mmCIF file of C-alpha atoms in Angstrom:
data_model
loop_
_atom_site.group_PDB
_atom_site.id
_atom_site.type_symbol
_atom_site.label_atom_id
_atom_site.label_comp_id
_atom_site.label_asym_id
_atom_site.label_seq_id
_atom_site.Cartn_x
_atom_site.Cartn_y
_atom_site.Cartn_z
ATOM 1 C CA MET A 18 -12.607 -1.393 -61.716
ATOM 2 C CA ASP A 19 -9.748 -3.086 -61.371
ATOM 3 C CA ALA A 20 -10.484 -7.120 -59.715
ATOM 4 C CA ARG A 21 -8.048 -6.787 -57.483
ATOM 5 C CA THR A 22 -9.665 -4.260 -55.637
ATOM 6 C CA PRO A 23 -12.344 -6.011 -53.446
ATOM 7 C CA LEU A 24 -9.928 -8.050 -52.790
ATOM 8 C CA ARG A 25 -7.966 -5.742 -51.000
ATOM 9 C CA LEU A 26 -10.632 -3.439 -49.341
ATOM 10 C CA ALA A 27 -11.407 -7.063 -47.815
ATOM 11 C CA ARG A 28 -7.659 -6.933 -46.840
ATOM 12 C CA ARG A 29 -7.961 -3.955 -45.141
ATOM 13 C CA LEU A 30 -11.094 -4.488 -43.333
ATOM 14 C CA LEU A 31 -9.714 -7.902 -42.324
ATOM 15 C CA LEU A 32 -6.852 -5.853 -40.713
ATOM 16 C CA LEU A 33 -8.541 -2.801 -38.925
ATOM 17 C CA ALA A 34 -11.026 -6.375 -37.167
ATOM 18 C CA ALA A 35 -7.455 -7.814 -35.967
ATOM 19 C CA LEU A 36 -6.658 -4.649 -34.794
ATOM 20 C CA ALA A 37 -9.599 -3.892 -33.237
ATOM 21 C CA ALA A 38 -9.583 -7.095 -31.399
ATOM 22 C CA LEU A 39 -6.583 -7.123 -30.377
ATOM 23 C CA ALA A 40 -7.355 -3.539 -29.423
ATOM 24 C CA VAL A 41 -10.265 -4.808 -26.870
ATOM 25 C CA TRP A 42 -8.436 -7.794 -25.727
ATOM 26 C CA ALA A 43 -5.301 -5.602 -24.829
ATOM 27 C CA TRP A 44 -7.055 -3.239 -23.146
ATOM 28 C CA PRO A 45 -7.764 -4.770 -19.947
ATOM 29 C CA ARG A 46 -4.194 -6.017 -19.393
ATOM 30 C CA LEU A 47 -2.748 -2.709 -19.423
ATOM 31 C CA PRO A 48 -1.342 -1.273 -16.402
ATOM 32 C CA ASP A 49 -3.099 1.333 -14.724
ATOM 33 C CA ALA A 50 -0.620 3.495 -15.350
ATOM 34 C CA ALA A 51 -0.967 3.060 -18.475
ATOM 35 C CA ARG A 52 -4.875 3.984 -19.365
ATOM 36 C CA ALA A 53 -4.646 5.958 -16.503
ATOM 37 C CA PRO A 54 -4.582 9.339 -19.522
ATOM 38 C CA TRP A 55 -7.282 8.061 -21.271
ATOM 39 C CA HIS A 56 -9.410 7.598 -17.965
ATOM 40 C CA MET A 57 -8.702 11.327 -16.451
ATOM 41 C CA ALA A 58 -9.255 13.413 -20.137
ATOM 42 C CA ARG A 59 -12.382 11.117 -19.380
ATOM 43 C CA LEU A 60 -13.440 12.297 -15.999
ATOM 44 C CA ALA A 61 -12.110 15.905 -17.205
ATOM 45 C CA TRP A 62 -15.333 16.514 -20.109
ATOM 46 C CA GLN A 63 -17.523 15.167 -17.616
ATOM 47 C CA ASP A 64 -19.187 17.918 -14.855
ATOM 48 C CA ALA A 65 -18.236 17.903 -11.545
ATOM 49 C CA PRO A 66 -21.055 16.548 -8.923
ATOM 50 C CA ALA A 67 -23.838 18.023 -7.037
ATOM 51 C CA TYR A 68 -23.863 15.915 -4.406
ATOM 52 C CA LEU A 69 -21.202 12.984 -2.716
ATOM 53 C CA PRO A 70 -22.424 10.524 -0.522
ATOM 54 C CA VAL A 71 -20.455 10.722 2.864
ATOM 55 C CA PRO A 72 -16.734 8.559 2.092
ATOM 56 C CA VAL A 73 -16.974 7.107 5.371
ATOM 57 C CA HIS A 74 -17.884 3.943 6.034
ATOM 58 C CA GLY A 75 -20.818 4.096 8.652
ATOM 59 C CA VAL A 76 -21.304 7.630 9.411
ATOM 60 C CA ALA A 77 -24.099 9.267 8.332
ATOM 61 C CA VAL A 78 -25.089 12.655 7.237
ATOM 62 C CA ARG A 79 -26.662 13.944 10.082
ATOM 63 C CA ARG A 80 -23.335 13.098 12.233
ATOM 64 C CA LEU A 81 -21.545 15.423 10.069
ATOM 65 C CA ALA A 82 -20.869 19.241 11.182
ATOM 66 C CA ASP A 83 -19.816 21.697 8.790
ATOM 67 C CA THR A 84 -16.363 22.800 9.958
ATOM 68 C CA TRP A 85 -15.459 24.803 7.006
ATOM 69 C CA GLY A 86 -13.258 28.000 7.713
ATOM 70 C CA ALA A 87 -12.117 27.066 11.114
ATOM 71 C CA ALA A 88 -9.055 28.232 12.681
ATOM 72 C CA ARG A 89 -6.617 26.529 12.237
ATOM 73 C CA SER A 90 -2.587 26.213 13.317
ATOM 74 C CA GLY A 91 -0.960 29.048 11.952
ATOM 75 C CA GLY A 92 -3.397 31.380 10.982
ATOM 76 C CA ARG A 93 -4.773 28.985 8.967
ATOM 77 C CA LYS A 94 -8.176 28.064 7.739
ATOM 78 C CA HIS A 95 -10.002 24.537 7.561
ATOM 79 C CA GLU A 96 -10.330 23.743 3.910
ATOM 80 C CA GLY A 97 -12.416 20.896 4.289
ATOM 81 C CA ILE A 98 -15.250 18.741 6.699
ATOM 82 C CA ASP A 99 -13.549 16.173 9.425
ATOM 83 C CA ILE A 100 -15.358 13.251 9.609
ATOM 84 C CA PHE A 101 -15.076 11.138 13.097
ATOM 85 C CA ALA A 102 -14.958 7.615 12.928
ATOM 86 C CA ALA A 103 -13.498 4.497 14.711
ATOM 87 C CA ARG A 104 -9.475 4.220 14.248
ATOM 88 C CA GLY A 105 -9.415 1.312 10.861
ATOM 89 C CA THR A 106 -13.226 1.675 9.402
ATOM 90 C CA PRO A 107 -12.987 2.648 5.615
ATOM 91 C CA VAL A 108 -12.055 5.104 3.645
ATOM 92 C CA LEU A 109 -14.174 5.178 0.485
ATOM 93 C CA SER A 110 -14.281 7.050 -2.857
ATOM 94 C CA ALA A 111 -16.683 9.367 -3.334
ATOM 95 C CA THR A 112 -16.670 9.366 -6.515
ATOM 96 C CA GLU A 113 -15.582 7.397 -9.695
ATOM 97 C CA GLY A 114 -11.377 8.710 -10.127
ATOM 98 C CA VAL A 115 -8.036 7.861 -10.881
ATOM 99 C CA VAL A 116 -5.889 7.509 -7.640
ATOM 100 C CA THR A 117 -3.023 10.332 -8.626
ATOM 101 C CA ARG A 118 -0.857 10.374 -5.326
ATOM 102 C CA ILE A 119 -0.047 8.473 -2.138
ATOM 103 C CA GLY A 120 1.744 9.582 0.506
ATOM 104 C CA GLY A 121 2.604 11.366 2.888
ATOM 105 C CA ASN A 122 3.522 14.698 4.008
ATOM 106 C CA SER A 123 3.389 17.117 7.520
ATOM 107 C CA LEU A 124 -0.276 18.377 8.009
ATOM 108 C CA GLY A 125 -2.389 15.314 6.371
ATOM 109 C CA GLY A 126 0.025 12.737 7.695
ATOM 110 C CA GLN A 127 -0.944 9.341 5.225
ATOM 111 C CA VAL A 128 -3.709 10.776 2.513
ATOM 112 C CA VAL A 129 -4.421 9.753 -0.901
ATOM 113 C CA TRP A 130 -5.609 12.258 -3.843
ATOM 114 C CA VAL A 131 -8.078 11.339 -6.265
ATOM 115 C CA MET A 132 -8.610 13.478 -9.334
ATOM 116 C CA GLY A 133 -12.543 12.886 -10.248
ATOM 117 C CA PRO A 134 -15.384 14.878 -12.998
ATOM 118 C CA GLY A 135 -14.415 17.901 -13.939
ATOM 119 C CA ARG A 136 -10.839 17.495 -12.710
ATOM 120 C CA GLN A 137 -11.559 17.835 -9.484
ATOM 121 C CA MET A 138 -9.567 16.378 -7.077
ATOM 122 C CA HIS A 139 -10.510 14.687 -3.826
ATOM 123 C CA TYR A 140 -7.729 14.539 -1.028
ATOM 124 C CA TYR A 141 -8.101 11.670 2.025
ATOM 125 C CA ALA A 142 -6.181 13.187 4.725
ATOM 126 C CA HIS A 143 -4.467 11.405 7.828
ATOM 127 C CA LEU A 144 -5.158 8.185 7.657
ATOM 128 C CA ASP A 145 -3.476 5.258 9.262
ATOM 129 C CA GLY A 146 -3.064 3.241 6.228
ATOM 130 C CA TYR A 147 -3.532 2.530 3.090
ATOM 131 C CA ALA A 148 -5.913 -0.132 1.398
ATOM 132 C CA ASP A 149 -4.378 -2.363 -1.797
ATOM 133 C CA ILE A 150 -4.118 0.961 -4.140
ATOM 134 C CA ARG A 151 -2.230 2.504 -6.472
ATOM 135 C CA ARG A 152 -0.794 4.745 -8.317
ATOM 136 C CA GLY A 153 -3.086 5.183 -11.187
ATOM 137 C CA GLN A 154 -5.982 3.069 -10.507
ATOM 138 C CA LEU A 155 -9.043 3.725 -11.990
ATOM 139 C CA VAL A 156 -11.683 4.423 -8.631
ATOM 140 C CA ALA A 157 -15.566 3.615 -8.503
ATOM 141 C CA PRO A 158 -17.576 5.019 -5.955
ATOM 142 C CA GLY A 159 -17.713 3.111 -2.731
ATOM 143 C CA ASP A 160 -13.757 2.138 -3.488
ATOM 144 C CA VAL A 161 -11.552 1.394 -0.412
ATOM 145 C CA LEU A 162 -8.577 3.932 -0.356
ATOM 146 C CA GLY A 163 -7.994 3.651 3.367
ATOM 147 C CA PHE A 164 -8.982 3.766 6.813
ATOM 148 C CA VAL A 165 -9.560 6.341 9.121
ATOM 149 C CA GLY A 166 -6.681 7.775 11.608
ATOM 150 C CA ASN A 167 -5.335 10.434 12.888
ATOM 151 C CA THR A 168 -1.729 10.870 11.118
ATOM 152 C CA GLY A 169 -0.139 14.088 10.069
ATOM 153 C CA ASN A 170 -0.712 17.423 12.572
ATOM 154 C CA ALA A 171 -4.272 15.372 13.812
ATOM 155 C CA GLY A 172 -1.727 13.383 16.190
ATOM 156 C CA GLY A 173 -4.153 13.792 20.017
ATOM 157 C CA THR A 174 -7.372 14.278 18.271
ATOM 158 C CA PRO A 175 -9.597 11.145 17.793
ATOM 159 C CA PRO A 176 -9.414 9.747 15.161
ATOM 160 C CA HIS A 177 -10.938 11.151 11.633
ATOM 161 C CA LEU A 178 -10.702 12.073 8.031
ATOM 162 C CA HIS A 179 -10.394 14.885 6.556
ATOM 163 C CA TYR A 180 -11.269 15.356 3.222
ATOM 164 C CA GLY A 181 -11.065 18.523 0.587
ATOM 165 C CA ILE A 182 -11.782 19.405 -2.430
ATOM 166 C CA TYR A 183 -10.014 21.413 -4.904
ATOM 167 C CA ALA A 184 -11.352 23.250 -8.229
ATOM 168 C CA ALA A 185 -9.073 25.337 -10.608
ATOM 169 C CA GLY A 186 -10.658 28.557 -8.357
ATOM 170 C CA GLY A 187 -9.705 26.577 -4.643
ATOM 171 C CA ALA A 188 -11.168 24.599 -1.930
ATOM 172 C CA LEU A 189 -14.199 24.260 -1.921
ATOM 173 C CA ASN A 190 -17.174 23.347 0.879
ATOM 174 C CA PRO A 191 -17.346 19.847 0.882
ATOM 175 C CA TYR A 192 -20.598 20.061 3.933
ATOM 176 C CA PRO A 193 -23.043 21.035 0.784
ATOM 177 C CA LEU A 194 -22.269 19.200 -1.571
ATOM 178 C CA LEU A 195 -22.251 15.586 1.246
ATOM 179 C CA THR A 196 -25.557 17.135 2.583
ATOM 180 C CA ALA A 197 -27.466 18.276 -0.442
ATOM 181 C CA PRO A 198 -30.324 15.478 -1.762
ATOM 182 C CA ARG A 199 -28.901 12.608 -3.794
ATOM 183 C CA PRO A 200 -32.622 10.208 -4.978
ATOM 184 C CA ASP A 201 -30.349 8.705 -7.130
ATOM 185 C CA ALA A 202 -27.244 7.968 -5.605
ATOM 186 C CA PRO A 203 -26.251 4.264 -3.304
ATOM 187 C CA ASP A 204 -25.845 5.967 0.586
ATOM 188 C CA LEU A 205 -21.898 4.247 0.054
ATOM 189 C CA ALA A 206 -21.579 4.965 3.784
ATOM 190 C CA ARG A 207 -23.630 2.123 4.172
ATOM 191 C CA SER A 208 -22.894 0.091 1.731
ATOM 192 C CA PRO A 209 -20.464 -3.045 2.065
ATOM 193 C CA ALA A 210 -16.859 -1.824 1.206
ATOM 194 C CA ARG A 211 -15.685 -2.959 -2.897
ATOM 195 C CA THR A 212 -12.059 -3.498 -2.616
ATOM 196 C CA PRO A 213 -10.092 -5.477 -1.028
ATOM 197 C CA ILE A 214 -8.636 -3.937 2.122
ATOM 198 C CA ARG A 215 -5.196 -5.127 3.885
ATOM 199 C CA ASP A 216 -3.658 -4.134 7.331
ATOM 200 C CA ASP A 217 -0.454 -2.847 6.461
ATOM 201 C CA ALA A 218 0.489 0.201 5.468
ATOM 202 C CA ALA A 219 1.530 1.207 2.295
ATOM 203 C CA ASP A 220 4.991 2.919 2.192
ATOM 204 C CA GLY A 221 3.618 6.102 -0.494
ATOM 205 C CA SER A 222 6.647 5.461 -2.882
ATOM 206 C CA ARG A 223 4.438 4.292 -5.404
#
């Protein structure tokens, strides 16, 4: 055996250890957009949730009503659930996920999209404003995304969150998931808001 072989091996191990330490140090300092693909790939491999907490602070399950499939303007069917609460009530992420869009559209008004486990897309609409969130951000269950309002085509109706879930096969009814037994899950509707919030609405360009 070459006498230099153990020295070379030691140098390689030292280099690998240094690279690993650098990666551990750098990972939390990377911008959210750089880490988002990793988190999205990890979430895609997870199972979709079998139950979900109510994504509006302070709203109990017993107050929910199943309006899935109800008639809407233009011959549309309601693809979600409307959760009524006072204007400005925090809207909470129902799952761990990555914020994929913050913006607006004519129907939903100010909206937030979050990709959660199982590649399901969670849609939070009619918001009165946004929390201090950004595209590509990893959020945890209970993190504040925005605030209840009636923007978009909900103008003239009482403030509420339109919450929708979309999978590869199309829209899913959130009501059975929100009312399913969840013995080990925290009740996010009664837990304090976790993320710092702000009063001004984002411009939707992020």
